[in-house]
Amino acid sequence: PYKCEECGKSFRRNKELATHQRLHTGNLPFQCGDCGKSFSWSSHWLRHQRIHTGEKPYECQECGKSFSRSSHLYRHQRGHAGGRSYICTYCGRSFGSILHFERHQGTHTGVRPYKCSLCRKSFGDAPALVKHQRVH
């Protein structure tokens, strides 16, 4: 890991450390042509540009309302969830249980963390693994 001598924060890549150090040096290379505001990261500059362009690329699949930031869409979708606090960031579906949410996430990510110790077959959730192990 690469460690910032100024604040002690660690990074996996040297490039990430170099970008972080801009905060300490005041080097803000990304400047808005409309208002002059400067940024350390290009992603923050791009996000800022949406203020001037009015672009709202994140659309709620349930009601059609659009947002400039994915975090704003996520917060909005919680209102549709009606007490279902686990919301899929891939498709917007909401779940009342962490088990159902994690099982669903696997359909997008392909992650199957539950492995059978006897045959090495893998599953997206623990109950599916337990059911499978009954056949051994």
JSON list of C-alpha atoms in Angstrom, two decimals:
[
{"chain": "A", "resi": 1, "resn": "PRO", "atom": "CA", "xyz": [0.00, 0.00, 0.00]},
{"chain": "A", "resi": 2, "resn": "TYR", "atom": "CA", "xyz": [0.97, 3.61, -0.60]},
{"chain": "A", "resi": 3, "resn": "LYS", "atom": "CA", "xyz": [0.64, 5.94, 2.38]},
{"chain": "A", "resi": 4, "resn": "CYS", "atom": "CA", "xyz": [0.11, 9.69, 2.38]},
{"chain": "A", "resi": 5, "resn": "GLU", "atom": "CA", "xyz": [2.82, 11.33, 4.52]},
{"chain": "A", "resi": 6, "resn": "GLU", "atom": "CA", "xyz": [0.53, 14.31, 5.16]},
{"chain": "A", "resi": 7, "resn": "CYS", "atom": "CA", "xyz": [-2.51, 12.56, 6.68]},
{"chain": "A", "resi": 8, "resn": "GLY", "atom": "CA", "xyz": [-1.66, 8.85, 6.89]},
{"chain": "A", "resi": 9, "resn": "LYS", "atom": "CA", "xyz": [-4.37, 7.64, 4.51]},
{"chain": "A", "resi": 10, "resn": "SER", "atom": "CA", "xyz": [-3.38, 4.51, 2.54]},
{"chain": "A", "resi": 11, "resn": "PHE", "atom": "CA", "xyz": [-4.01, 3.64, -1.11]},
{"chain": "A", "resi": 12, "resn": "ARG", "atom": "CA", "xyz": [-3.60, 0.48, -3.18]},
{"chain": "A", "resi": 13, "resn": "ARG", "atom": "CA", "xyz": [-2.05, 2.27, -6.15]},
{"chain": "A", "resi": 14, "resn": "ASN", "atom": "CA", "xyz": [0.56, 5.00, -6.40]},
{"chain": "A", "resi": 15, "resn": "LYS", "atom": "CA", "xyz": [-1.64, 6.87, -8.88]},
{"chain": "A", "resi": 16, "resn": "GLU", "atom": "CA", "xyz": [-4.46, 7.03, -6.31]},
{"chain": "A", "resi": 17, "resn": "LEU", "atom": "CA", "xyz": [-2.03, 8.47, -3.75]},
{"chain": "A", "resi": 18, "resn": "ALA", "atom": "CA", "xyz": [-0.83, 11.09, -6.23]},
{"chain": "A", "resi": 19, "resn": "THR", "atom": "CA", "xyz": [-4.42, 12.14, -6.96]},
{"chain": "A", "resi": 20, "resn": "HIS", "atom": "CA", "xyz": [-5.20, 12.28, -3.23]},
{"chain": "A", "resi": 21, "resn": "GLN", "atom": "CA", "xyz": [-2.17, 14.50, -2.55]},
{"chain": "A", "resi": 22, "resn": "ARG", "atom": "CA", "xyz": [-3.73, 17.22, -4.71]},
{"chain": "A", "resi": 23, "resn": "LEU", "atom": "CA", "xyz": [-6.01, 17.92, -1.75]},
{"chain": "A", "resi": 24, "resn": "HIS", "atom": "CA", "xyz": [-3.00, 18.84, 0.37]},
{"chain": "A", "resi": 25, "resn": "THR", "atom": "CA", "xyz": [-1.12, 20.80, -2.32]},
{"chain": "A", "resi": 26, "resn": "GLY", "atom": "CA", "xyz": [-4.14, 22.69, -3.65]},
{"chain": "A", "resi": 27, "resn": "ASN", "atom": "CA", "xyz": [-3.46, 21.40, -7.18]},
{"chain": "A", "resi": 28, "resn": "LEU", "atom": "CA", "xyz": [-6.93, 21.36, -8.76]},
{"chain": "A", "resi": 29, "resn": "PRO", "atom": "CA", "xyz": [-6.35, 20.67, -12.48]},
{"chain": "A", "resi": 30, "resn": "PHE", "atom": "CA", "xyz": [-9.98, 20.28, -13.56]},
{"chain": "A", "resi": 31, "resn": "GLN", "atom": "CA", "xyz": [-11.64, 23.67, -13.97]},
{"chain": "A", "resi": 32, "resn": "CYS", "atom": "CA", "xyz": [-15.22, 24.44, -15.00]},
{"chain": "A", "resi": 33, "resn": "GLY", "atom": "CA", "xyz": [-15.35, 26.67, -18.06]},
{"chain": "A", "resi": 34, "resn": "ASP", "atom": "CA", "xyz": [-18.74, 28.08, -17.02]},
{"chain": "A", "resi": 35, "resn": "CYS", "atom": "CA", "xyz": [-18.13, 29.19, -13.44]},
{"chain": "A", "resi": 36, "resn": "GLY", "atom": "CA", "xyz": [-14.40, 28.68, -12.80]},
{"chain": "A", "resi": 37, "resn": "LYS", "atom": "CA", "xyz": [-14.77, 26.17, -9.97]},
{"chain": "A", "resi": 38, "resn": "SER", "atom": "CA", "xyz": [-11.82, 23.74, -9.78]},
{"chain": "A", "resi": 39, "resn": "PHE", "atom": "CA", "xyz": [-11.65, 20.07, -8.87]},
{"chain": "A", "resi": 40, "resn": "SER", "atom": "CA", "xyz": [-9.02, 17.47, -7.94]},
{"chain": "A", "resi": 41, "resn": "TRP", "atom": "CA", "xyz": [-10.78, 14.65, -9.80]},
{"chain": "A", "resi": 42, "resn": "SER", "atom": "CA", "xyz": [-12.20, 14.57, -13.31]},
{"chain": "A", "resi": 43, "resn": "SER", "atom": "CA", "xyz": [-15.22, 12.60, -12.06]},
{"chain": "A", "resi": 44, "resn": "HIS", "atom": "CA", "xyz": [-16.14, 15.45, -9.70]},
{"chain": "A", "resi": 45, "resn": "TRP", "atom": "CA", "xyz": [-15.70, 17.96, -12.53]},
{"chain": "A", "resi": 46, "resn": "LEU", "atom": "CA", "xyz": [-17.97, 15.87, -14.80]},
{"chain": "A", "resi": 47, "resn": "ARG", "atom": "CA", "xyz": [-20.59, 15.59, -12.05]},
{"chain": "A", "resi": 48, "resn": "HIS", "atom": "CA", "xyz": [-20.40, 19.38, -11.54]},
{"chain": "A", "resi": 49, "resn": "GLN", "atom": "CA", "xyz": [-20.97, 19.98, -15.27]},
{"chain": "A", "resi": 50, "resn": "ARG", "atom": "CA", "xyz": [-24.48, 18.57, -14.88]},
{"chain": "A", "resi": 51, "resn": "ILE", "atom": "CA", "xyz": [-25.39, 21.69, -12.89]},
{"chain": "A", "resi": 52, "resn": "HIS", "atom": "CA", "xyz": [-24.80, 23.77, -16.02]},
{"chain": "A", "resi": 53, "resn": "THR", "atom": "CA", "xyz": [-26.11, 21.30, -18.62]},
{"chain": "A", "resi": 54, "resn": "GLY", "atom": "CA", "xyz": [-29.14, 20.12, -16.65]},
{"chain": "A", "resi": 55, "resn": "GLU", "atom": "CA", "xyz": [-28.29, 16.51, -17.55]},
{"chain": "A", "resi": 56, "resn": "LYS", "atom": "CA", "xyz": [-30.02, 13.94, -15.35]},
{"chain": "A", "resi": 57, "resn": "PRO", "atom": "CA", "xyz": [-28.84, 10.50, -16.52]},
{"chain": "A", "resi": 58, "resn": "TYR", "atom": "CA", "xyz": [-30.21, 8.47, -13.59]},
{"chain": "A", "resi": 59, "resn": "GLU", "atom": "CA", "xyz": [-33.88, 7.61, -14.13]},
{"chain": "A", "resi": 60, "resn": "CYS", "atom": "CA", "xyz": [-36.25, 5.91, -11.71]},
{"chain": "A", "resi": 61, "resn": "GLN", "atom": "CA", "xyz": [-37.69, 2.85, -13.45]},
{"chain": "A", "resi": 62, "resn": "GLU", "atom": "CA", "xyz": [-40.78, 3.04, -11.28]},
{"chain": "A", "resi": 63, "resn": "CYS", "atom": "CA", "xyz": [-41.96, 6.61, -11.88]},
{"chain": "A", "resi": 64, "resn": "GLY", "atom": "CA", "xyz": [-39.67, 8.05, -14.58]},
{"chain": "A", "resi": 65, "resn": "LYS", "atom": "CA", "xyz": [-38.21, 10.87, -12.47]},
{"chain": "A", "resi": 66, "resn": "SER", "atom": "CA", "xyz": [-34.57, 11.64, -13.33]},
{"chain": "A", "resi": 67, "resn": "PHE", "atom": "CA", "xyz": [-31.62, 12.70, -11.21]},
{"chain": "A", "resi": 68, "resn": "SER", "atom": "CA", "xyz": [-28.16, 14.14, -11.79]},
{"chain": "A", "resi": 69, "resn": "ARG", "atom": "CA", "xyz": [-26.52, 11.81, -9.24]},
{"chain": "A", "resi": 70, "resn": "SER", "atom": "CA", "xyz": [-26.94, 8.08, -8.66]},
{"chain": "A", "resi": 71, "resn": "SER", "atom": "CA", "xyz": [-27.04, 8.69, -4.90]},
{"chain": "A", "resi": 72, "resn": "HIS", "atom": "CA", "xyz": [-30.06, 10.97, -5.36]},
{"chain": "A", "resi": 73, "resn": "LEU", "atom": "CA", "xyz": [-31.84, 8.28, -7.38]},
{"chain": "A", "resi": 74, "resn": "TYR", "atom": "CA", "xyz": [-31.06, 5.71, -4.69]},
{"chain": "A", "resi": 75, "resn": "ARG", "atom": "CA", "xyz": [-32.49, 7.96, -1.96]},
{"chain": "A", "resi": 76, "resn": "HIS", "atom": "CA", "xyz": [-35.59, 8.58, -4.11]},
{"chain": "A", "resi": 77, "resn": "GLN", "atom": "CA", "xyz": [-36.11, 4.85, -4.72]},
{"chain": "A", "resi": 78, "resn": "ARG", "atom": "CA", "xyz": [-36.22, 4.20, -0.98]},
{"chain": "A", "resi": 79, "resn": "GLY", "atom": "CA", "xyz": [-39.48, 6.17, -0.97]},
{"chain": "A", "resi": 80, "resn": "HIS", "atom": "CA", "xyz": [-40.99, 3.70, -3.44]},
{"chain": "A", "resi": 81, "resn": "ALA", "atom": "CA", "xyz": [-39.75, 0.77, -1.38]},
{"chain": "A", "resi": 82, "resn": "GLY", "atom": "CA", "xyz": [-42.37, 1.23, 1.36]},
{"chain": "A", "resi": 83, "resn": "GLY", "atom": "CA", "xyz": [-40.24, -0.06, 4.22]},
{"chain": "A", "resi": 84, "resn": "ARG", "atom": "CA", "xyz": [-38.19, -2.35, 2.03]},
{"chain": "A", "resi": 85, "resn": "SER", "atom": "CA", "xyz": [-34.74, -1.04, 2.84]},
{"chain": "A", "resi": 86, "resn": "TYR", "atom": "CA", "xyz": [-32.58, -3.13, 0.50]},
{"chain": "A", "resi": 87, "resn": "ILE", "atom": "CA", "xyz": [-32.56, -1.63, -3.00]},
{"chain": "A", "resi": 88, "resn": "CYS", "atom": "CA", "xyz": [-30.68, -3.09, -5.95]},
{"chain": "A", "resi": 89, "resn": "THR", "atom": "CA", "xyz": [-28.41, -0.47, -7.49]},
{"chain": "A", "resi": 90, "resn": "TYR", "atom": "CA", "xyz": [-28.41, -2.39, -10.78]},
{"chain": "A", "resi": 91, "resn": "CYS", "atom": "CA", "xyz": [-32.15, -2.49, -11.47]},
{"chain": "A", "resi": 92, "resn": "GLY", "atom": "CA", "xyz": [-33.94, -0.66, -8.64]},
{"chain": "A", "resi": 93, "resn": "ARG", "atom": "CA", "xyz": [-35.84, -3.65, -7.22]},
{"chain": "A", "resi": 94, "resn": "SER", "atom": "CA", "xyz": [-36.37, -3.47, -3.48]},
{"chain": "A", "resi": 95, "resn": "PHE", "atom": "CA", "xyz": [-36.30, -6.20, -0.85]},
{"chain": "A", "resi": 96, "resn": "GLY", "atom": "CA", "xyz": [-37.39, -6.47, 2.76]},
{"chain": "A", "resi": 97, "resn": "SER", "atom": "CA", "xyz": [-34.81, -9.07, 3.70]},
{"chain": "A", "resi": 98, "resn": "ILE", "atom": "CA", "xyz": [-31.05, -9.08, 3.31]},
{"chain": "A", "resi": 99, "resn": "LEU", "atom": "CA", "xyz": [-31.18, -12.74, 2.25]},
{"chain": "A", "resi": 100, "resn": "HIS", "atom": "CA", "xyz": [-33.48, -12.05, -0.71]},
{"chain": "A", "resi": 101, "resn": "PHE", "atom": "CA", "xyz": [-31.50, -8.92, -1.60]},
{"chain": "A", "resi": 102, "resn": "GLU", "atom": "CA", "xyz": [-28.16, -10.76, -1.65]},
{"chain": "A", "resi": 103, "resn": "ARG", "atom": "CA", "xyz": [-29.62, -13.64, -3.65]},
{"chain": "A", "resi": 104, "resn": "HIS", "atom": "CA", "xyz": [-30.95, -11.13, -6.20]},
{"chain": "A", "resi": 105, "resn": "GLN", "atom": "CA", "xyz": [-27.63, -9.23, -6.39]},
{"chain": "A", "resi": 106, "resn": "GLY", "atom": "CA", "xyz": [-25.98, -12.47, -7.49]},
{"chain": "A", "resi": 107, "resn": "THR", "atom": "CA", "xyz": [-28.13, -12.45, -10.64]},
{"chain": "A", "resi": 108, "resn": "HIS", "atom": "CA", "xyz": [-26.34, -9.24, -11.69]},
{"chain": "A", "resi": 109, "resn": "THR", "atom": "CA", "xyz": [-22.83, -9.92, -10.39]},
{"chain": "A", "resi": 110, "resn": "GLY", "atom": "CA", "xyz": [-22.57, -13.67, -10.83]},
{"chain": "A", "resi": 111, "resn": "VAL", "atom": "CA", "xyz": [-21.10, -13.91, -7.32]},
{"chain": "A", "resi": 112, "resn": "ARG", "atom": "CA", "xyz": [-21.78, -17.30, -5.74]},
{"chain": "A", "resi": 113, "resn": "PRO", "atom": "CA", "xyz": [-19.96, -17.25, -2.39]},
{"chain": "A", "resi": 114, "resn": "TYR", "atom": "CA", "xyz": [-21.48, -20.40, -0.84]},
{"chain": "A", "resi": 115, "resn": "LYS", "atom": "CA", "xyz": [-19.46, -23.45, -1.92]},
{"chain": "A", "resi": 116, "resn": "CYS", "atom": "CA", "xyz": [-20.16, -27.10, -1.23]},
{"chain": "A", "resi": 117, "resn": "SER", "atom": "CA", "xyz": [-17.15, -28.65, 0.53]},
{"chain": "A", "resi": 118, "resn": "LEU", "atom": "CA", "xyz": [-17.89, -32.04, -1.02]},
{"chain": "A", "resi": 119, "resn": "CYS", "atom": "CA", "xyz": [-18.23, -31.22, -4.71]},
{"chain": "A", "resi": 120, "resn": "ARG", "atom": "CA", "xyz": [-17.19, -27.51, -4.95]},
{"chain": "A", "resi": 121, "resn": "LYS", "atom": "CA", "xyz": [-20.49, -26.48, -6.56]},
{"chain": "A", "resi": 122, "resn": "SER", "atom": "CA", "xyz": [-21.30, -22.87, -5.63]},
{"chain": "A", "resi": 123, "resn": "PHE", "atom": "CA", "xyz": [-24.51, -21.03, -4.77]},
{"chain": "A", "resi": 124, "resn": "GLY", "atom": "CA", "xyz": [-25.71, -17.46, -4.41]},
{"chain": "A", "resi": 125, "resn": "ASP", "atom": "CA", "xyz": [-27.21, -17.94, -0.94]},
{"chain": "A", "resi": 126, "resn": "ALA", "atom": "CA", "xyz": [-26.83, -20.18, 2.10]},
{"chain": "A", "resi": 127, "resn": "PRO", "atom": "CA", "xyz": [-30.27, -21.89, 1.97]},
{"chain": "A", "resi": 128, "resn": "ALA", "atom": "CA", "xyz": [-29.59, -23.10, -1.57]},
{"chain": "A", "resi": 129, "resn": "LEU", "atom": "CA", "xyz": [-26.29, -24.60, -0.42]},
{"chain": "A", "resi": 130, "resn": "VAL", "atom": "CA", "xyz": [-27.96, -26.34, 2.55]},
{"chain": "A", "resi": 131, "resn": "LYS", "atom": "CA", "xyz": [-30.65, -27.77, 0.25]},
{"chain": "A", "resi": 132, "resn": "HIS", "atom": "CA", "xyz": [-27.95, -29.00, -2.15]},
{"chain": "A", "resi": 133, "resn": "GLN", "atom": "CA", "xyz": [-25.91, -30.62, 0.65]},
{"chain": "A", "resi": 134, "resn": "ARG", "atom": "CA", "xyz": [-28.87, -32.78, 1.60]},
{"chain": "A", "resi": 135, "resn": "VAL", "atom": "CA", "xyz": [-28.30, -34.77, -1.61]},
{"chain": "A", "resi": 136, "resn": "HIS", "atom": "CA", "xyz": [-24.78, -35.82, -0.53]}
]
